[in-house]
Short mmCIF file of N, CA and C in Angstrom, two decimals:
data_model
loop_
_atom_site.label_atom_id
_atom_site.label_comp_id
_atom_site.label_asym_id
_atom_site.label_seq_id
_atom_site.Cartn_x
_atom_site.Cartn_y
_atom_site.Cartn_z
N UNK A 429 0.85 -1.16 0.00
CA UNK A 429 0.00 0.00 0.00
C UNK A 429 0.90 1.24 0.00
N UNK A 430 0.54 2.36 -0.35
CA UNK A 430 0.86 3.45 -0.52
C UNK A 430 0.25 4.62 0.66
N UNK A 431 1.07 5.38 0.38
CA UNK A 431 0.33 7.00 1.55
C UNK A 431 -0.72 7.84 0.69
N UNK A 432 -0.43 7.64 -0.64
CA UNK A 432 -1.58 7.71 -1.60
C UNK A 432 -3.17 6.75 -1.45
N UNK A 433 -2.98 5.48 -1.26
CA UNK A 433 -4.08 4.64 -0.49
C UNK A 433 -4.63 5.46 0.28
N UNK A 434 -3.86 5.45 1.61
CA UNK A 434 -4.36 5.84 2.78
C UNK A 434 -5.58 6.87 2.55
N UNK A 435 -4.56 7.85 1.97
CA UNK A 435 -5.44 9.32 1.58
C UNK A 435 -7.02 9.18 1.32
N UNK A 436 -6.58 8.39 -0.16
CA UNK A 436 -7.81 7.56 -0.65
C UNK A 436 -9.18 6.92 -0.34
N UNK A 437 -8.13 6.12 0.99
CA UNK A 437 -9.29 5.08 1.64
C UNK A 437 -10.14 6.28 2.97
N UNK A 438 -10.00 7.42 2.91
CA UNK A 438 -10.67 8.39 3.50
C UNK A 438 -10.87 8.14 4.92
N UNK A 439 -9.64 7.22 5.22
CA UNK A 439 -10.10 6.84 7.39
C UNK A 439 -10.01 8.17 8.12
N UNK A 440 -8.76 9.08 7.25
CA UNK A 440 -8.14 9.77 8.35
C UNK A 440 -7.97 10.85 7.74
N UNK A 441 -8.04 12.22 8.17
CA UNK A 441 -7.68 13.31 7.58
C UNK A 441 -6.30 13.78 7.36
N UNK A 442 -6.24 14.14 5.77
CA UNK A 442 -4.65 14.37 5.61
C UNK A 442 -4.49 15.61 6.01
N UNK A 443 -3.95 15.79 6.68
CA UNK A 443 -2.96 17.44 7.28
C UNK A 443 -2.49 17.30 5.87
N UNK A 444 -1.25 16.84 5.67
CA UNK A 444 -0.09 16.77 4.88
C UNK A 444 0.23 15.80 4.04
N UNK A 445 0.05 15.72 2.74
CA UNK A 445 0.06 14.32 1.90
C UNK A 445 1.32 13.81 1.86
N UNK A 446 2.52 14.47 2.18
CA UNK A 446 3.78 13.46 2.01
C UNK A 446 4.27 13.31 0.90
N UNK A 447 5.31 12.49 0.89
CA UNK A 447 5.39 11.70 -0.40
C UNK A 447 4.15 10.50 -0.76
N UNK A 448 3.54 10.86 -1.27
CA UNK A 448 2.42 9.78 -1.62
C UNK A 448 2.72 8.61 -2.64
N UNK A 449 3.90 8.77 -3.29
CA UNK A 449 4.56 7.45 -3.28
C UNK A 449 4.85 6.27 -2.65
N UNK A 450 5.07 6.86 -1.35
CA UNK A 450 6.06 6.35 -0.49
C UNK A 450 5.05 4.80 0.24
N UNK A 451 5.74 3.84 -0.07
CA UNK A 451 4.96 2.67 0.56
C UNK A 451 4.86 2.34 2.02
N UNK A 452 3.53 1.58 2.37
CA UNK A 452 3.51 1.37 3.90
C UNK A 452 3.48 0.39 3.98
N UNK A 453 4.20 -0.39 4.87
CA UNK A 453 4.10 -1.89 4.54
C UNK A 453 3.37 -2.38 6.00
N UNK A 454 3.83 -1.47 7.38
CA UNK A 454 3.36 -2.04 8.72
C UNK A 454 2.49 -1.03 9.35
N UNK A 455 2.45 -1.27 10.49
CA UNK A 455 1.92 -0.47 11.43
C UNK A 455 2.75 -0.24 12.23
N UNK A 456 2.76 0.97 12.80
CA UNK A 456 3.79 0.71 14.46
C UNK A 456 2.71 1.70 15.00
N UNK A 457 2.57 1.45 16.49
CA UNK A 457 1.94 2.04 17.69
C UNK A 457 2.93 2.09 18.55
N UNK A 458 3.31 3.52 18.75
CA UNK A 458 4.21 4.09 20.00
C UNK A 458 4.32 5.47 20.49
N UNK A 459 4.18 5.92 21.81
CA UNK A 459 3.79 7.09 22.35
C UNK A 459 5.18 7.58 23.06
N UNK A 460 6.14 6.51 22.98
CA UNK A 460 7.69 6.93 23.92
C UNK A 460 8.41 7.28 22.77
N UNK A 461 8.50 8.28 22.43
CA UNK A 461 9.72 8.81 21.13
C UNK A 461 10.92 8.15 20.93
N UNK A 462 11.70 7.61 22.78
CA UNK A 462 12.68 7.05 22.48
C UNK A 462 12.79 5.28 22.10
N UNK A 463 11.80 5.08 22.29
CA UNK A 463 11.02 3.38 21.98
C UNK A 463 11.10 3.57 20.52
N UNK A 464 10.59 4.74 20.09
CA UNK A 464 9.94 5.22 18.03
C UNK A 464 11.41 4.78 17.85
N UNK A 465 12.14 5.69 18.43
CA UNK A 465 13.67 5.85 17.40
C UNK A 465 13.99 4.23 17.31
N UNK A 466 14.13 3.79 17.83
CA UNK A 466 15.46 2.73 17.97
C UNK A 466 14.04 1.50 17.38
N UNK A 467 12.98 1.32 17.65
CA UNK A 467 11.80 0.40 16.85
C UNK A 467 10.88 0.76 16.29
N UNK A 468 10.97 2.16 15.05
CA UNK A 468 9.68 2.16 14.22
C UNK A 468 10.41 1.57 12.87
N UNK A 469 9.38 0.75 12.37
CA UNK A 469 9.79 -0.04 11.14
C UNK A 469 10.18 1.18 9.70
N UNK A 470 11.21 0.74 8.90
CA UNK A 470 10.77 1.45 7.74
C UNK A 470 9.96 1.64 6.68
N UNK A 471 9.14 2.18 6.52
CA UNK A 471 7.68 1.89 5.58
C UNK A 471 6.71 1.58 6.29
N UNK A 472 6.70 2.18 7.52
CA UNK A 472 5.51 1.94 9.08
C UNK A 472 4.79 3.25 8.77
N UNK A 473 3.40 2.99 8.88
CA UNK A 473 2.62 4.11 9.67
C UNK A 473 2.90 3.75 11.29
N UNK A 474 3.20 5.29 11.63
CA UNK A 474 2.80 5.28 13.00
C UNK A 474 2.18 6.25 13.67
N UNK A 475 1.43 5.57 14.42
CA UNK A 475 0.00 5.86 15.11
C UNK A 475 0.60 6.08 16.23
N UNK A 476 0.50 7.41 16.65
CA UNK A 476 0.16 8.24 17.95
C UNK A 476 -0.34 9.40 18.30
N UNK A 477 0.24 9.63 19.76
CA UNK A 477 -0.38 10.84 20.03
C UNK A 477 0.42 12.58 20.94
N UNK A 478 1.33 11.87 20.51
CA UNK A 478 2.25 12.70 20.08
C UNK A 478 2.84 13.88 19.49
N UNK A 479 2.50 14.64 19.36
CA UNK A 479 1.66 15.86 18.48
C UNK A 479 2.97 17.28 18.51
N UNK A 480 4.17 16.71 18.13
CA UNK A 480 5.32 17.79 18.69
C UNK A 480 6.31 17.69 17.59
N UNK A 481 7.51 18.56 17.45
CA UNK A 481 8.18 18.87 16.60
C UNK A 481 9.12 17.56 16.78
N UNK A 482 9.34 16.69 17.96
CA UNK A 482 9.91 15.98 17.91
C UNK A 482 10.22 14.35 17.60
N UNK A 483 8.57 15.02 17.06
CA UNK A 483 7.80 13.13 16.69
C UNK A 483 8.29 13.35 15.51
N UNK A 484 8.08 14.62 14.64
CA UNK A 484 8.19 14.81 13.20
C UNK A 484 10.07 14.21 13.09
N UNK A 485 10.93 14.83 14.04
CA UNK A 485 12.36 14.70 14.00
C UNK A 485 12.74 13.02 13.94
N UNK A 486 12.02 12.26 14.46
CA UNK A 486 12.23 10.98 15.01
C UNK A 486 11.61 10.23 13.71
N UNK A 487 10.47 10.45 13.29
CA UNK A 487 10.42 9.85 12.20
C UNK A 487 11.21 10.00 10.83
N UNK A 488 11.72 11.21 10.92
CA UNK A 488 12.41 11.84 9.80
C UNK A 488 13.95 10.56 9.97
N UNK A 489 14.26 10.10 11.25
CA UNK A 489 15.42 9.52 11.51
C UNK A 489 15.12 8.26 11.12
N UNK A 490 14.21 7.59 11.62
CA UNK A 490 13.78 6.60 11.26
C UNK A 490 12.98 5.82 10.00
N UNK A 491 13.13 7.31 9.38
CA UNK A 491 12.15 6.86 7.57
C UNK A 491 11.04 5.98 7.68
N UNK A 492 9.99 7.18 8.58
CA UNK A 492 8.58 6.98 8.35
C UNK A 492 8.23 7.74 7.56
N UNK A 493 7.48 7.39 6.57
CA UNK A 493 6.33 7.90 5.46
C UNK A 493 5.49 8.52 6.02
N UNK A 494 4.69 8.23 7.22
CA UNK A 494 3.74 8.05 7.77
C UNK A 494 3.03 8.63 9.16
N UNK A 495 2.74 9.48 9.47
CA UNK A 495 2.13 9.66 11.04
C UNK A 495 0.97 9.92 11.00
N UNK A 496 -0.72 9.11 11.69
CA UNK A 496 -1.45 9.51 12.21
C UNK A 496 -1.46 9.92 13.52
N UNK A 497 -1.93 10.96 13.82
CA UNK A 497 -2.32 11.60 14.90
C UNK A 497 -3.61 10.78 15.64
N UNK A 498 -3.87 10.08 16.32
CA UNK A 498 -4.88 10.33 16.83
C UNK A 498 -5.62 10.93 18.26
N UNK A 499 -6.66 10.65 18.50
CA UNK A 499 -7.46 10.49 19.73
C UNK A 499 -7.51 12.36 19.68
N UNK A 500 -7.45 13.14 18.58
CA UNK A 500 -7.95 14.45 18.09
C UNK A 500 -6.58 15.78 18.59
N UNK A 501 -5.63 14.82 18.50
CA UNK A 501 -4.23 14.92 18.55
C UNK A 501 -3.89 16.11 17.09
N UNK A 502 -3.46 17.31 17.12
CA UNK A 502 -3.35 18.19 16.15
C UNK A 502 -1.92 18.67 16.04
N UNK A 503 -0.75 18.41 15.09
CA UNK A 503 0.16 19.20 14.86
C UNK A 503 0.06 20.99 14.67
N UNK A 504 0.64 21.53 15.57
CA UNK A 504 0.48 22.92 14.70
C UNK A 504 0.62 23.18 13.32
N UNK A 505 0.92 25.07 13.07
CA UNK A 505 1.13 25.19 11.81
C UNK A 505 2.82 24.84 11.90
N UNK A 506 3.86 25.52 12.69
CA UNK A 506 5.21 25.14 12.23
C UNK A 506 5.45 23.86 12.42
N UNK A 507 4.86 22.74 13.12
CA UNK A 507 4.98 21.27 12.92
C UNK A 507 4.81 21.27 11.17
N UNK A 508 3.68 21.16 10.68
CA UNK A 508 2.82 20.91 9.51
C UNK A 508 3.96 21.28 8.32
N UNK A 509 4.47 22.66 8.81
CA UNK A 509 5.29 23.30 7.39
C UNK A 509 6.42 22.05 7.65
N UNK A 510 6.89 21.80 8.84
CA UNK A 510 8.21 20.90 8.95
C UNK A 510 7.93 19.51 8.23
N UNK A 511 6.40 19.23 8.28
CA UNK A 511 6.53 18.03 7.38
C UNK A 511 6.42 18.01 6.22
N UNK A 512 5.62 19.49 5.67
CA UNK A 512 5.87 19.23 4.24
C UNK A 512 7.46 19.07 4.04
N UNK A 513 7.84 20.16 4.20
CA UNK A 513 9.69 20.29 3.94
C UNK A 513 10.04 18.69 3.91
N UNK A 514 9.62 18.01 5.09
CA UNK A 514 10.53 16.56 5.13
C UNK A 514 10.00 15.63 4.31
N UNK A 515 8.87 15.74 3.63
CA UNK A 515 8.01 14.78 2.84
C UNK A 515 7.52 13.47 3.86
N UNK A 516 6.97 13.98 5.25
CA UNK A 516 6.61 13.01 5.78
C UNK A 516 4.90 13.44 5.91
N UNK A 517 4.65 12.40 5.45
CA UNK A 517 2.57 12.70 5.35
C UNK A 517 2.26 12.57 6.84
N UNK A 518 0.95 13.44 6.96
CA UNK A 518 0.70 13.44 8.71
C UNK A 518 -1.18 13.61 8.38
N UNK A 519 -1.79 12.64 9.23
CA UNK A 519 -3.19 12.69 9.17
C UNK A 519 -3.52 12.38 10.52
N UNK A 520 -4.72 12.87 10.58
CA UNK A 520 -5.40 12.70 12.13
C UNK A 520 -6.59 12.22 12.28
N UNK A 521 -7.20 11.52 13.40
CA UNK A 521 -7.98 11.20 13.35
C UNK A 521 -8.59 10.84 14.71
N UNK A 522 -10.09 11.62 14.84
CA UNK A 522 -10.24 11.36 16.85
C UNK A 522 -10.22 9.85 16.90
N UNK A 523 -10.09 8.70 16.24
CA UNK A 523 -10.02 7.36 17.30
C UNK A 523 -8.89 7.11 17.53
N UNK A 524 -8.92 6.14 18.69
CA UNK A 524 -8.07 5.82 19.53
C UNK A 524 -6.98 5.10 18.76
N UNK A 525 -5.53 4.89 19.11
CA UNK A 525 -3.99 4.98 18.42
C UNK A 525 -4.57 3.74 18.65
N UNK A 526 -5.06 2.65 19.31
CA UNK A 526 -5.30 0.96 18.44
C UNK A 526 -6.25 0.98 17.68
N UNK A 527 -7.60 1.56 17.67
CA UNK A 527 -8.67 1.86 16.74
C UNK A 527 -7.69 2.13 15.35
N UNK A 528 -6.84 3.17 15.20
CA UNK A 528 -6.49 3.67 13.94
C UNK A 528 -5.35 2.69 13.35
N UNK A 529 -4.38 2.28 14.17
CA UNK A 529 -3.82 1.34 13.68
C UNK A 529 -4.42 0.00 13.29
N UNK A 530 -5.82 -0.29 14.36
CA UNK A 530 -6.22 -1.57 13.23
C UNK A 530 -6.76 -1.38 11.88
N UNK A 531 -7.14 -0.32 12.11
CA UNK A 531 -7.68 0.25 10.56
C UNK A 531 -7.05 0.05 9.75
N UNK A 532 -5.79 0.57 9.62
CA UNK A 532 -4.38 0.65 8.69
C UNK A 532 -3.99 -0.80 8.24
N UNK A 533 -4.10 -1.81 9.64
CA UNK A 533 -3.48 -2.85 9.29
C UNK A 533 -5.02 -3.71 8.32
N UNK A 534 -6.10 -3.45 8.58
CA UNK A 534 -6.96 -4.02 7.47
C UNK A 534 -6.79 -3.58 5.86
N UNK A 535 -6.44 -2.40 6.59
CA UNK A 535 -6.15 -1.78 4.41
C UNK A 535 -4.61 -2.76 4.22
N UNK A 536 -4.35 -3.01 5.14
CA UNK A 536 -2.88 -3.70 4.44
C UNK A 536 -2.88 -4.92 4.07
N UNK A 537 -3.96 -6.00 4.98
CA UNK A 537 -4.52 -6.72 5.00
C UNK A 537 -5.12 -7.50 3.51
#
């Protein structure tokens, strides 16, 4: 699947489309930034709630495509500009970070 899918499959609102190329192959669920760094997969959406300049930094390290926001979790505007710049797509969505990740993992499914 793609970040283009995602968009598509209309679960979650895109803040930021990303590279919409860019493929998703897993899920990851994690709320400890330093847990993200060292175990988010490459080609993972990840689902949290997390909502800071430093989630954007951590995924940028770890080459995520991918961040939903949830549980009504909102990046600002200078988050938002930082992800266009990095080409990392960011969508939100009020259900809960296992609600949204099972979602993800059925479209992958």
């Amino acid at each position: 699947m793609t970040v283009q899918t995602l968009i598509e499959s209309g679960l979650f609102k895109a803040e930021v489309p990303g590279s919409t190329s860019r493929s998703i192959s897993k899920v990851f669920c994690c709320d400890l930034l330093s847990i993200a760094m060292g175990k988010a997969p490459e080609n993972g959406a990840w689902v949290t709630v997390m909502g800071n300049k430093n989630t954007l930094a951590v995924a940028s390290l770890s080459d995520t495509p991918c961040i939903v926001l949830a549980e009504g979790i909102r990046f600002q505007d200078e988050e938002l500009e930082c992800a266009r710049k990095e080409q990392i797509a960011v969508f939100s969505t009020e259900l809960p970070v296992f609600d949204a990740g099972l979602k993800i993992q059925e479209l992958l499914s």
